[in-house]
Coordinates of C-alpha atoms in Angstrom, one line a residue:
Chain A
M1 CA -14.8 25.2 36.2
A2 CA -13.2 27.2 38.9
A3 CA -11.6 24.1 40.4
Q4 CA -10.0 23.2 37.2
P5 CA -6.2 23.6 37.0
Q6 CA -5.0 26.2 34.6
S7 CA -3.3 25.0 31.4
P8 CA 0.5 25.0 31.5
V9 CA 0.6 27.9 28.9
D10 CA -1.4 30.1 31.3
L11 CA 1.0 29.4 34.2
D12 CA 4.0 30.8 32.5
S13 CA 2.5 33.3 30.1
D14 CA 4.0 36.5 31.5
S15 CA 5.1 37.4 28.0
E16 CA 2.9 37.4 24.9
P17 CA 3.1 33.9 23.4
F18 CA 4.2 33.5 19.8
D19 CA 1.2 33.7 17.4
L20 CA 1.6 32.6 13.8
L21 CA -1.4 34.6 12.8
R22 CA 0.4 37.7 13.9
V23 CA 3.4 37.1 11.7
P24 CA 3.3 39.4 8.7
G25 CA 2.5 37.7 5.4
I26 CA 1.8 34.1 6.6
G27 CA -0.5 35.3 9.3
R28 CA -2.5 37.4 6.8
L29 CA -2.6 34.5 4.4
L30 CA -3.8 32.0 7.1
S31 CA -6.4 34.5 8.4
W32 CA -7.9 34.8 5.0
R33 CA -11.2 32.9 4.9
H34 CA -10.3 30.9 1.8
S35 CA -6.7 30.1 2.9
R36 CA -7.6 26.4 3.6
T37 CA -9.2 25.9 0.2
L38 CA -6.2 27.6 -1.5
L39 CA -3.7 25.3 0.3
Q40 CA -5.9 22.2 -0.3
I41 CA -5.7 22.6 -4.0
P42 CA -2.0 21.6 -4.5
P43 CA -2.4 18.4 -2.4
L44 CA -5.6 17.6 -4.4
I45 CA -3.7 18.0 -7.7
L46 CA -0.8 15.9 -6.3
G47 CA -3.3 13.3 -5.2
A48 CA -4.9 13.1 -8.6
I49 CA -1.5 12.8 -10.3
M50 CA -0.5 10.1 -7.8
I51 CA -3.7 8.1 -8.6
V52 CA -3.2 8.4 -12.4
H53 CA 0.5 7.6 -12.2
G54 CA -0.1 4.8 -9.7
F55 CA -2.6 3.1 -12.0
F56 CA -1.1 3.9 -15.4
G57 CA 2.6 4.7 -14.7
P58 CA 5.6 2.4 -14.2
S59 CA 5.0 -0.6 -11.9
L60 CA 8.3 -0.1 -10.2
A61 CA 7.9 1.8 -7.0
P62 CA 11.1 3.9 -7.3
K63 CA 9.9 5.1 -10.7
N64 CA 6.4 5.9 -9.8
L65 CA 5.0 9.2 -8.4
A66 CA 2.4 7.4 -6.2
T67 CA 5.0 5.5 -4.2
T68 CA 7.8 8.1 -4.3
L69 CA 5.6 11.0 -3.3
G70 CA 3.5 9.0 -0.9
W71 CA 6.0 6.9 1.0
V72 CA 9.1 9.1 0.8
Q73 CA 8.2 12.7 0.5
F74 CA 4.7 12.9 2.0
R75 CA 5.6 11.0 5.2
G76 CA 8.9 12.8 5.7
V77 CA 7.4 16.2 5.3
L78 CA 4.5 15.2 7.4
V79 CA 6.6 14.4 10.5
L80 CA 8.9 17.4 10.0
V81 CA 5.9 19.8 9.8
L82 CA 4.4 18.2 12.9
L83 CA 7.7 18.6 14.7
C84 CA 8.3 22.1 13.6
A85 CA 4.8 23.6 13.5
G86 CA 1.6 21.7 14.0
N87 CA -1.1 19.7 12.3
F88 CA -1.0 21.6 9.0
F89 CA -1.4 18.4 6.9
C90 CA -5.0 18.0 8.2
F91 CA -5.3 21.8 7.4
A92 CA -4.4 21.1 3.8
C93 CA -6.2 17.8 3.6
P94 CA -7.4 17.3 0.0
F95 CA -10.1 14.8 1.1
M96 CA -11.9 17.6 2.9
L97 CA -11.8 19.8 -0.2
V98 CA -13.7 17.1 -2.1
R99 CA -16.0 16.6 0.8
D100 CA -16.8 20.3 1.1
A101 CA -17.5 20.4 -2.6
A102 CA -19.8 17.4 -2.3
R103 CA -21.6 19.0 0.6
R104 CA -22.9 21.7 -1.7
F105 CA -25.1 19.0 -3.1
F106 CA -25.5 16.6 -0.1
H107 CA -26.6 17.9 3.2
P108 CA -26.0 15.2 5.8
V109 CA -28.7 15.0 8.4
L110 CA -27.5 12.1 10.6
N111 CA -25.3 12.3 13.6
W112 CA -22.4 9.9 14.0
P113 CA -23.7 6.9 16.0
R114 CA -23.3 7.4 19.7
R115 CA -21.6 4.0 20.2
L116 CA -18.9 5.0 17.7
R117 CA -18.1 8.4 19.2
N118 CA -14.7 7.3 20.4
K119 CA -11.4 6.3 18.9
W120 CA -11.8 2.5 18.9
L121 CA -12.9 2.3 15.3
S122 CA -10.0 4.5 14.2
V123 CA -7.5 2.6 16.3
G124 CA -8.7 -0.6 14.5
L125 CA -8.3 1.1 11.1
F126 CA -4.9 2.4 12.1
V127 CA -3.7 -1.1 13.0
A128 CA -5.4 -2.5 9.8
L129 CA -3.5 0.1 7.7
L130 CA -0.2 -0.8 9.4
F131 CA -0.9 -4.5 8.8
C132 CA -1.8 -4.1 5.2
Y133 CA 1.2 -2.0 4.7
E134 CA 3.4 -4.9 5.8
L135 CA 1.4 -7.7 4.3
F136 CA 1.0 -6.3 0.8
G137 CA 4.2 -4.3 0.7
L138 CA 2.2 -1.1 0.0
W139 CA 5.5 0.8 -0.3
S140 CA 6.5 -1.3 -3.3
S141 CA 3.2 -1.2 -5.2
P142 CA 2.1 2.0 -7.0
W143 CA -1.1 0.2 -7.9
W144 CA -2.1 -0.5 -4.3
T145 CA -0.9 2.9 -3.3
A146 CA -3.2 4.5 -5.8
W147 CA -6.1 2.3 -4.6
L148 CA -5.4 3.5 -1.0
I149 CA -5.7 7.1 -2.1
V150 CA -8.9 6.4 -4.0
A151 CA -10.3 4.5 -0.9
Y152 CA -9.4 7.5 1.2
F153 CA -11.3 10.0 -1.0
A154 CA -14.2 7.6 -1.3
G155 CA -14.3 6.9 2.5
A156 CA -14.2 10.6 3.4
L157 CA -16.8 11.4 0.8
A158 CA -19.2 8.6 1.8
I159 CA -19.0 9.1 5.5
D160 CA -19.2 12.9 5.5
S161 CA -22.0 12.8 3.0
V162 CA -24.1 10.8 5.4
F163 CA -23.0 12.0 8.7
K164 CA -22.9 15.6 9.9
H165 CA -19.8 17.6 11.1
A166 CA -16.3 16.2 10.6
S167 CA -17.2 12.6 11.5
F168 CA -14.6 11.1 9.2
C169 CA -11.8 13.2 10.7
K170 CA -12.7 12.7 14.3
F171 CA -13.8 9.1 14.4
V172 CA -12.4 7.3 11.3
C173 CA -9.4 8.7 9.6
P174 CA -6.2 6.8 10.6
I175 CA -3.9 9.5 9.2
G176 CA -5.8 12.1 11.2
Q177 CA -5.4 10.1 14.4
F178 CA -1.7 9.8 13.7
N179 CA -1.6 13.6 13.3
F180 CA -3.7 14.2 16.4
V181 CA -1.4 12.2 18.6
A182 CA 1.8 13.5 17.0
S183 CA 0.7 17.1 17.2
L184 CA 0.4 16.8 20.9
I185 CA 4.1 17.6 21.0
S186 CA 4.0 20.2 18.2
P187 CA 5.1 23.7 19.1
L188 CA 1.9 25.4 17.9
E189 CA -1.8 25.0 18.7
V190 CA -5.0 26.7 17.8
K191 CA -6.0 28.5 21.0
V192 CA -7.8 31.5 22.3
R193 CA -5.6 34.5 22.9
D194 CA -7.4 36.0 25.8
K195 CA -9.8 33.8 27.8
G196 CA -11.4 37.0 29.4
V197 CA -12.8 37.9 25.9
C198 CA -14.4 34.4 25.7
S199 CA -16.0 34.9 29.1
A200 CA -17.7 38.0 27.9
C201 CA -18.7 36.4 24.5
S202 CA -22.4 35.6 24.2
T203 CA -22.6 34.2 20.7
K204 CA -20.0 31.3 20.9
D205 CA -19.6 31.4 17.2
C206 CA -16.3 29.4 17.4
I207 CA -18.4 26.3 18.2
K208 CA -21.8 27.2 16.8
G209 CA -20.8 28.9 13.6
R210 CA -21.9 32.2 12.3
Y211 CA -25.3 32.6 10.7
A212 CA -26.8 35.3 8.6
S213 CA -30.0 35.3 10.7
G214 CA -28.4 34.7 14.1
P215 CA -27.7 31.4 15.8
E216 CA -31.0 31.1 17.6
L217 CA -32.8 30.6 14.3
V218 CA -30.6 27.6 13.5
V219 CA -32.2 25.4 16.0
I220 CA -35.6 25.9 14.5
Q221 CA -34.5 25.6 10.9
S222 CA -32.6 22.3 11.3
A223 CA -31.3 20.9 7.9
S224 CA -32.2 24.0 5.9
N225 CA -29.9 26.1 8.0
Q226 CA -27.1 25.4 5.6
R227 CA -28.3 28.4 3.5
D228 CA -27.9 30.7 6.4
L229 CA -24.4 29.6 7.4
I230 CA -21.8 32.2 6.8
Q231 CA -19.0 30.5 8.7
R232 CA -18.8 27.1 10.3
G233 CA -17.9 26.6 13.9
C234 CA -15.7 23.8 15.0
E235 CA -16.8 20.6 13.3
L236 CA -14.9 18.5 15.8
A237 CA -16.7 19.7 18.9
L238 CA -13.8 21.6 20.3
F239 CA -15.1 24.6 22.2
Q240 CA -12.1 27.0 22.1
P241 CA -12.2 28.4 25.7
L242 CA -12.1 24.8 27.0
K243 CA -9.7 23.4 24.3
S244 CA -6.3 22.3 25.5
G245 CA -3.6 20.8 23.2
N246 CA -4.0 19.6 19.7
M247 CA -5.9 16.3 20.2
D248 CA -8.7 16.2 17.6
C249 CA -7.8 19.6 16.1
T250 CA -7.4 19.6 12.3
F251 CA -6.1 23.2 12.2
C252 CA -9.1 23.9 9.9
L253 CA -9.2 27.4 11.4
D254 CA -13.0 27.5 11.2
C255 CA -12.9 28.8 14.8
V256 CA -10.4 31.6 13.8
H257 CA -12.7 32.7 11.0
A258 CA -15.9 32.4 13.1
C259 CA -14.7 34.3 16.2
P260 CA -16.2 37.8 16.0
H261 CA -13.6 39.1 18.4
D262 CA -10.5 37.9 16.5
N263 CA -9.5 36.1 19.7
V264 CA -8.3 32.8 18.3
G265 CA -4.7 32.4 17.1
I266 CA -2.1 29.7 16.3
V267 CA 0.0 30.2 19.4
S268 CA 2.9 28.5 21.0
S269 CA 2.0 25.4 22.8
S270 CA 3.3 24.1 26.1
A271 CA 6.3 21.7 25.7
D272 CA 4.3 18.7 26.9
G273 CA 1.2 19.6 24.8
G274 CA -0.7 19.9 28.0
M275 CA -0.6 16.1 28.6
A276 CA 0.9 16.4 32.1
V277 CA -2.2 18.3 33.4
D278 CA -5.4 16.3 33.5
L279 CA -7.7 19.0 32.3
V280 CA -11.3 18.5 31.2
R281 CA -10.8 19.2 27.5
S282 CA -13.6 20.3 25.3
G283 CA -14.8 17.5 23.0
I284 CA -12.5 15.0 24.7
G285 CA -12.9 15.1 28.5
R286 CA -10.0 14.0 30.7
F287 CA -7.2 12.1 29.1
S288 CA -7.0 9.9 32.2
R289 CA -10.6 8.6 31.5
R290 CA -10.2 8.0 27.8
K291 CA -9.1 4.4 27.4
D292 CA -9.7 4.7 23.7
I293 CA -7.2 7.6 23.3
A294 CA -4.7 5.8 25.5
A295 CA -5.1 2.8 23.2
L296 CA -4.5 5.1 20.2
V297 CA -1.4 6.5 21.9
T298 CA -0.1 3.0 22.7
V299 CA -0.7 1.8 19.1
F300 CA 1.0 5.0 17.9
T301 CA 4.1 4.3 20.0
F302 CA 4.4 0.5 19.5
G303 CA 3.2 0.8 15.9
A304 CA 6.2 3.0 15.3
L305 CA 8.3 0.1 16.3
M306 CA 6.2 -2.3 14.2
N307 CA 6.4 -0.2 11.1
A308 CA 10.2 0.0 11.3
F309 CA 10.4 -3.6 12.5
G310 CA 9.0 -4.8 9.1
M311 CA 12.1 -3.6 7.2
V312 CA 15.0 -5.4 8.9
S313 CA 16.5 -8.8 8.2
P314 CA 15.8 -10.5 11.6
V315 CA 12.1 -9.9 11.2
Y316 CA 12.0 -11.7 7.9
A317 CA 13.9 -14.6 9.4
L318 CA 11.5 -14.7 12.4
E319 CA 8.4 -14.6 10.0
A320 CA 9.9 -17.4 8.0
R321 CA 10.5 -19.6 11.1
M322 CA 7.0 -18.9 12.4
S323 CA 5.4 -19.8 9.0
R324 CA 7.4 -23.1 9.0
A325 CA 6.3 -23.8 12.6
L326 CA 2.7 -23.0 11.7
H327 CA 2.9 -25.1 8.6
V328 CA 1.5 -22.3 6.4
R329 CA 2.9 -20.7 3.3
N330 CA 0.8 -17.6 3.6
P331 CA 2.7 -15.0 5.7
A332 CA -0.5 -13.4 7.1
P333 CA -0.8 -15.7 10.2
A334 CA 2.8 -15.2 11.2
L335 CA 2.6 -11.4 10.6
G336 CA -0.7 -11.3 12.5
L337 CA 0.9 -13.1 15.5
I338 CA 3.8 -10.6 15.4
F339 CA 1.3 -7.7 15.3
C340 CA -0.6 -9.2 18.3
V341 CA 2.5 -9.5 20.3
V342 CA 3.9 -6.1 19.5
L343 CA 0.7 -4.1 19.6
I344 CA -1.3 -5.9 22.3
V345 CA 0.6 -8.4 24.4
L346 CA 3.8 -6.4 24.8
P347 CA 2.1 -3.1 25.7
A348 CA -0.3 -4.8 28.0
L349 CA 2.5 -6.6 29.8
L350 CA 4.8 -3.5 30.0
L351 CA 2.1 -1.0 30.9
G352 CA 0.3 -3.4 33.2
L353 CA 3.5 -4.3 35.1
A354 CA 4.6 -0.7 35.3
A355 CA 1.1 0.3 36.6
W356 CA 1.2 -2.5 39.2
V357 CA 4.7 -1.5 40.4
T358 CA 3.7 2.2 40.5
K359 CA 0.6 1.3 42.6
A360 CA 2.7 -0.9 45.0
W361 CA 5.5 1.6 45.4
S362 CA 3.7 4.9 45.4
G363 CA 0.5 3.8 47.1
S364 CA -1.5 5.5 44.3
Q365 CA -5.3 5.4 44.9
L366 CA -5.9 4.8 41.2
A367 CA -6.7 1.3 39.9
L368 CA -4.3 -0.4 37.5
L369 CA -6.1 0.4 34.3
P370 CA -6.5 4.2 35.0
L371 CA -2.8 4.3 36.0
A372 CA -1.8 2.6 32.8
V373 CA -4.0 5.0 30.8
R374 CA -2.6 8.0 32.6
Y375 CA 1.0 7.2 32.1
S376 CA 0.6 5.9 28.5
Y377 CA 0.6 9.5 27.4
G378 CA 4.2 9.8 28.6
L379 CA 5.2 7.6 25.7
V380 CA 4.0 10.0 23.0
P381 CA 7.3 11.9 22.5
L382 CA 9.2 8.7 22.3
G383 CA 6.7 7.2 19.8
F384 CA 6.9 10.3 17.7
G385 CA 10.7 10.2 17.9
I386 CA 10.6 6.7 16.4
W387 CA 8.3 7.7 13.6
L388 CA 10.5 10.8 13.0
A389 CA 13.7 8.7 12.9
H390 CA 12.1 6.2 10.5
Y391 CA 10.3 8.5 8.1
G392 CA 13.1 11.1 8.4
Y393 CA 15.6 8.4 7.3
H394 CA 13.6 7.6 4.1
F395 CA 13.0 11.3 3.4
L396 CA 16.5 12.5 3.9
T397 CA 18.3 9.7 2.2
G398 CA 15.9 9.8 -0.8
M399 CA 14.7 13.4 -0.9
L400 CA 16.0 14.0 -4.4
T401 CA 14.8 10.8 -5.9
V402 CA 11.5 12.4 -6.8
I403 CA 13.2 14.7 -9.4
P404 CA 14.1 11.9 -11.9
V405 CA 10.6 10.4 -11.3
I406 CA 9.0 13.7 -12.3
Q407 CA 11.4 14.1 -15.3
S408 CA 10.5 10.6 -16.4
A409 CA 6.8 11.1 -15.9
V410 CA 6.8 14.3 -17.9
A411 CA 8.9 12.7 -20.6
S412 CA 6.5 9.7 -20.8
L413 CA 3.8 12.2 -21.9
G414 CA 5.9 12.9 -25.0
Y415 CA 7.3 16.2 -23.7
P416 CA 10.8 15.7 -22.3
L417 CA 10.8 19.3 -21.1
L418 CA 12.7 18.6 -18.0
G419 CA 15.6 16.7 -19.6
E420 CA 16.9 13.2 -19.2
P421 CA 15.9 11.7 -15.8
R422 CA 18.8 11.9 -13.4
W423 CA 18.4 8.6 -11.7
R424 CA 21.6 8.9 -9.7
L425 CA 20.1 11.7 -7.6
T426 CA 19.4 10.4 -4.0
G427 CA 19.7 12.5 -0.9
I428 CA 21.9 12.8 2.2
P429 CA 24.2 9.8 2.7
V430 CA 23.2 7.2 5.3
R431 CA 26.4 7.7 7.3
I432 CA 25.1 11.3 8.1
V433 CA 21.5 10.4 8.6
Q434 CA 22.0 7.5 10.9
P435 CA 23.7 9.6 13.7
L436 CA 20.8 12.0 13.3
E437 CA 18.4 9.2 13.9
V438 CA 20.2 8.3 17.1
G439 CA 20.1 11.9 18.2
I440 CA 16.4 12.1 17.5
L441 CA 15.8 9.0 19.6
V442 CA 17.9 10.4 22.5
L443 CA 15.9 13.6 22.5
A444 CA 12.6 11.8 22.2
L445 CA 13.5 9.6 25.2
A446 CA 14.5 12.7 27.2
A447 CA 11.2 14.4 26.3
S448 CA 9.2 11.3 27.3
L449 CA 11.1 11.0 30.6
I450 CA 10.4 14.7 31.4
L451 CA 6.7 14.2 30.6
I452 CA 6.5 11.1 32.8
H453 CA 8.2 12.9 35.6
R454 CA 5.6 15.7 35.4
L455 CA 2.8 13.1 35.4
A456 CA 4.4 11.5 38.5
E457 CA 4.7 14.9 40.1
E458 CA 1.0 15.5 39.6
D459 CA 0.1 12.1 41.0
S460 CA 2.4 11.6 43.9
G461 CA 3.7 14.7 45.5
D462 CA 5.7 13.0 48.3
D463 CA 8.0 10.6 46.5
V464 CA 8.0 11.2 42.8
R465 CA 10.7 8.6 42.2
R466 CA 8.5 5.7 43.2
A467 CA 5.9 6.6 40.5
F468 CA 8.5 7.7 38.0
A469 CA 10.9 4.7 38.1
P470 CA 8.6 2.0 36.6
W471 CA 7.7 4.2 33.6
V472 CA 11.4 5.1 33.1
A473 CA 12.0 1.4 32.7
V474 CA 9.2 1.1 30.1
G475 CA 10.5 4.2 28.2
I476 CA 14.1 2.8 28.2
L477 CA 12.9 -0.6 27.0
V478 CA 11.0 0.9 24.1
W479 CA 13.9 3.2 23.3
C480 CA 16.4 0.2 23.3
A481 CA 14.1 -1.6 20.8
A482 CA 14.0 1.5 18.6
L483 CA 17.8 1.9 18.7
W484 CA 18.3 -1.7 17.9
L485 CA 16.0 -1.4 14.9
I486 CA 17.6 1.7 13.4
L487 CA 21.1 0.1 13.7
Q488 CA 20.0 -3.0 11.8
P489 CA 20.8 -3.0 8.1
M490 CA 17.8 -2.2 6.0
D491 CA 16.3 -5.2 4.2
M492 CA 13.5 -4.0 1.9
R493 CA 11.3 -6.7 0.6
G494 CA 8.7 -5.9 -2.0
T495 CA 6.0 -7.9 -0.4
L496 CA 5.8 -10.6 2.3
M497 CA 3.1 -12.3 0.2
A498 CA 5.9 -13.0 -2.3
G499 CA 7.8 -14.8 0.4
Chain B
M1 CA 25.9 -13.5 -17.4
L2 CA 23.3 -12.6 -20.0
A3 CA 22.8 -14.6 -23.2
L4 CA 21.1 -12.7 -26.0
S5 CA 19.6 -14.6 -29.0
D6 CA 17.2 -13.8 -31.8
A7 CA 14.0 -15.7 -32.8
F8 CA 16.1 -18.4 -34.5
A9 CA 18.3 -18.9 -31.4
K10 CA 21.2 -17.3 -33.1
P11 CA 23.4 -15.3 -30.7
V12 CA 22.9 -11.5 -30.9
T13 CA 26.3 -9.9 -31.1
G14 CA 27.5 -6.3 -30.9
A15 CA 24.7 -5.1 -28.6
G16 CA 25.1 -2.5 -25.9
V17 CA 23.7 -3.8 -22.7
S18 CA 23.3 -1.6 -19.6
V19 CA 22.0 -3.0 -16.4
E20 CA 20.0 -1.0 -13.9
G21 CA 19.1 -2.4 -10.4
D22 CA 16.2 -0.9 -8.5
M23 CA 15.0 -1.6 -5.0
S24 CA 11.4 -2.3 -4.3
H25 CA 11.1 0.8 -2.0
A26 CA 10.9 4.2 -3.5
G27 CA 13.6 6.7 -2.4
M28 CA 16.5 4.3 -2.9
A29 CA 19.2 5.0 -5.5
P30 CA 19.4 2.6 -8.4
V31 CA 22.7 1.0 -9.4
F32 CA 23.9 1.1 -12.9
Y33 CA 26.4 -1.1 -14.7
Q34 CA 27.5 -1.5 -18.3
S35 CA 27.8 -5.1 -19.6
K36 CA 30.7 -6.4 -21.6
E37 CA 30.4 -9.0 -24.4
V38 CA 32.7 -11.8 -23.3
E39 CA 31.8 -14.2 -26.1
P40 CA 29.4 -13.9 -29.0
G41 CA 25.9 -13.2 -27.7
R42 CA 27.0 -13.5 -24.0
Y43 CA 27.3 -10.3 -21.9
R44 CA 28.7 -10.1 -18.4
S45 CA 28.1 -7.6 -15.6
D46 CA 29.4 -7.7 -12.0
I47 CA 26.5 -6.2 -10.1
K48 CA 27.0 -5.0 -6.5
F49 CA 23.6 -4.7 -4.7
S50 CA 23.9 -1.8 -2.3
M51 CA 21.6 -3.3 0.4
P52 CA 19.7 -6.5 1.2
G53 CA 16.1 -6.9 0.0
D54 CA 14.1 -7.3 -3.1
W55 CA 15.7 -6.0 -6.3
T56 CA 14.5 -5.6 -9.9
I57 CA 17.0 -5.7 -12.7
L58 CA 16.2 -3.7 -15.8
L59 CA 18.1 -4.6 -18.9
H60 CA 18.5 -1.8 -21.4
V61 CA 19.7 -3.4 -24.6
T62 CA 20.6 -1.4 -27.8
L63 CA 21.0 -3.8 -30.7
A64 CA 23.6 -3.2 -33.4
D65 CA 20.9 -1.7 -35.7
G66 CA 19.8 0.8 -33.0
T67 CA 16.7 -1.1 -32.0
K68 CA 16.1 -0.8 -28.2
V69 CA 14.9 -3.6 -26.1
E70 CA 14.1 -3.6 -22.4
R71 CA 13.6 -6.6 -20.1
Q72 CA 12.8 -6.8 -16.4
I73 CA 14.1 -9.6 -14.0
E74 CA 13.1 -9.9 -10.4
V75 CA 15.8 -10.7 -7.9
P76 CA 13.9 -11.3 -4.6
G77 CA 15.5 -11.7 -1.2
V78 CA 19.1 -10.5 -1.8
A79 CA 20.8 -11.3 1.5
A80 CA 23.6 -9.3 3.2
N81 CA 27.1 -10.6 3.0

């Protein structure tokens, strides 16, 4: 522990860091033990409305709450909250509210299988979700969108009814993984206020939880200990004194409520989310040794390209040509090939080549794979920037379209209380949003380059440029692809399956 | 051009026909046009699709006796000019 480098926050923390829990009003609300439940209720109600409207409402996506709220509002607000605050969407996750209610009746006794205690399953599910999104045109289908929400509720409920702790969040949930990676660049993180207080703490309630009869008794009582639990500790195995950054943190605030010393806050994070420093992180280990998290980060970055890639004309032309060449009418093989190229072949080539050049130029002692793993984290800001530009575009250009959909939905119940639907309402014009997208991408590239430079500084003190240059090339290539994508005219097809 | 006829294939005249074009993706503004009857039972609209992609045309028809009829037409793969 003594040899471990300090976190970046500690290095420049002469002044008191910002702490959201100290802000009057909102701090008091979030510090309230039932704040999460309170803030989970609106998303739960919205989720229920989206399911009902998705199944029984209009089949046209722009007129349905499932698709409008899900693919325009939810995604847009999600990336903006991640950018401006932190992982508050996991905090308000309605799936966990249902799970917690179910756990009043089911007390899981199994631990998540040891072989699956990594991100590989969730990386696969994340890719599968992106693939289904393109193949079935989820954005254009209220029915499939409603099924997706139902599947999410069912999946969370089933997994966390069988397995202990937050197995679904940590090892399964694709949205959660997206939020974990994106929140690495969020300005806020759940963090101890004073590590000295933790050193003197003997109970470690932030990880163990607080029990009426004391934590020692818990070990003996096993499954029946649920009755004694007053406040859970971290269900994602993040021990606060050794936690750094937002990876795997759902902002559930269990640690805040469990800490008997009021020593956990939602404080300002370091600009690079602690990614430049290769700390041993509680519940995670070192980033440089987590190939699964590097794969998640890579899918996050190149998946951002893929997700936007599926909505421009040249891609439809490419898919059509590939389908003809493959002599298949079903678009799945062509789309599968494009996914393989964009999410596996291209990253492997780019990161592998950059790692090879880095090793050759800088004389790094690391092997190629550890080098690629280490520097892949440098692409997180750029990947997030691409997601932000894409989802921000839909949100900003269509932010008001939910109003007529709500008016129409209320009127369809026989109560036109909100007046005639104003279908002409849209949002900010494209001519204003598009320059914003370019600005976001420029800032995202700059942030990635700064992070890559810090990684290079950590690794090769003598000549940073030799380790830095290959990864700059990777960043610029990805950035150019993203810029080309957002400058393409939008071409929204309902479903590739329809041709 | 839209041709309206009744169950006996007789042209339906004097109807009000408004055309709404929606994209397949939520968050996009629909386009609205009013059709003009250019000959008995035949109504014309010049629709300008605001972007390439899959569109759905909704026809909102109000017959002379006030009866309202709605029809949906898929227009897949609208290409850019």
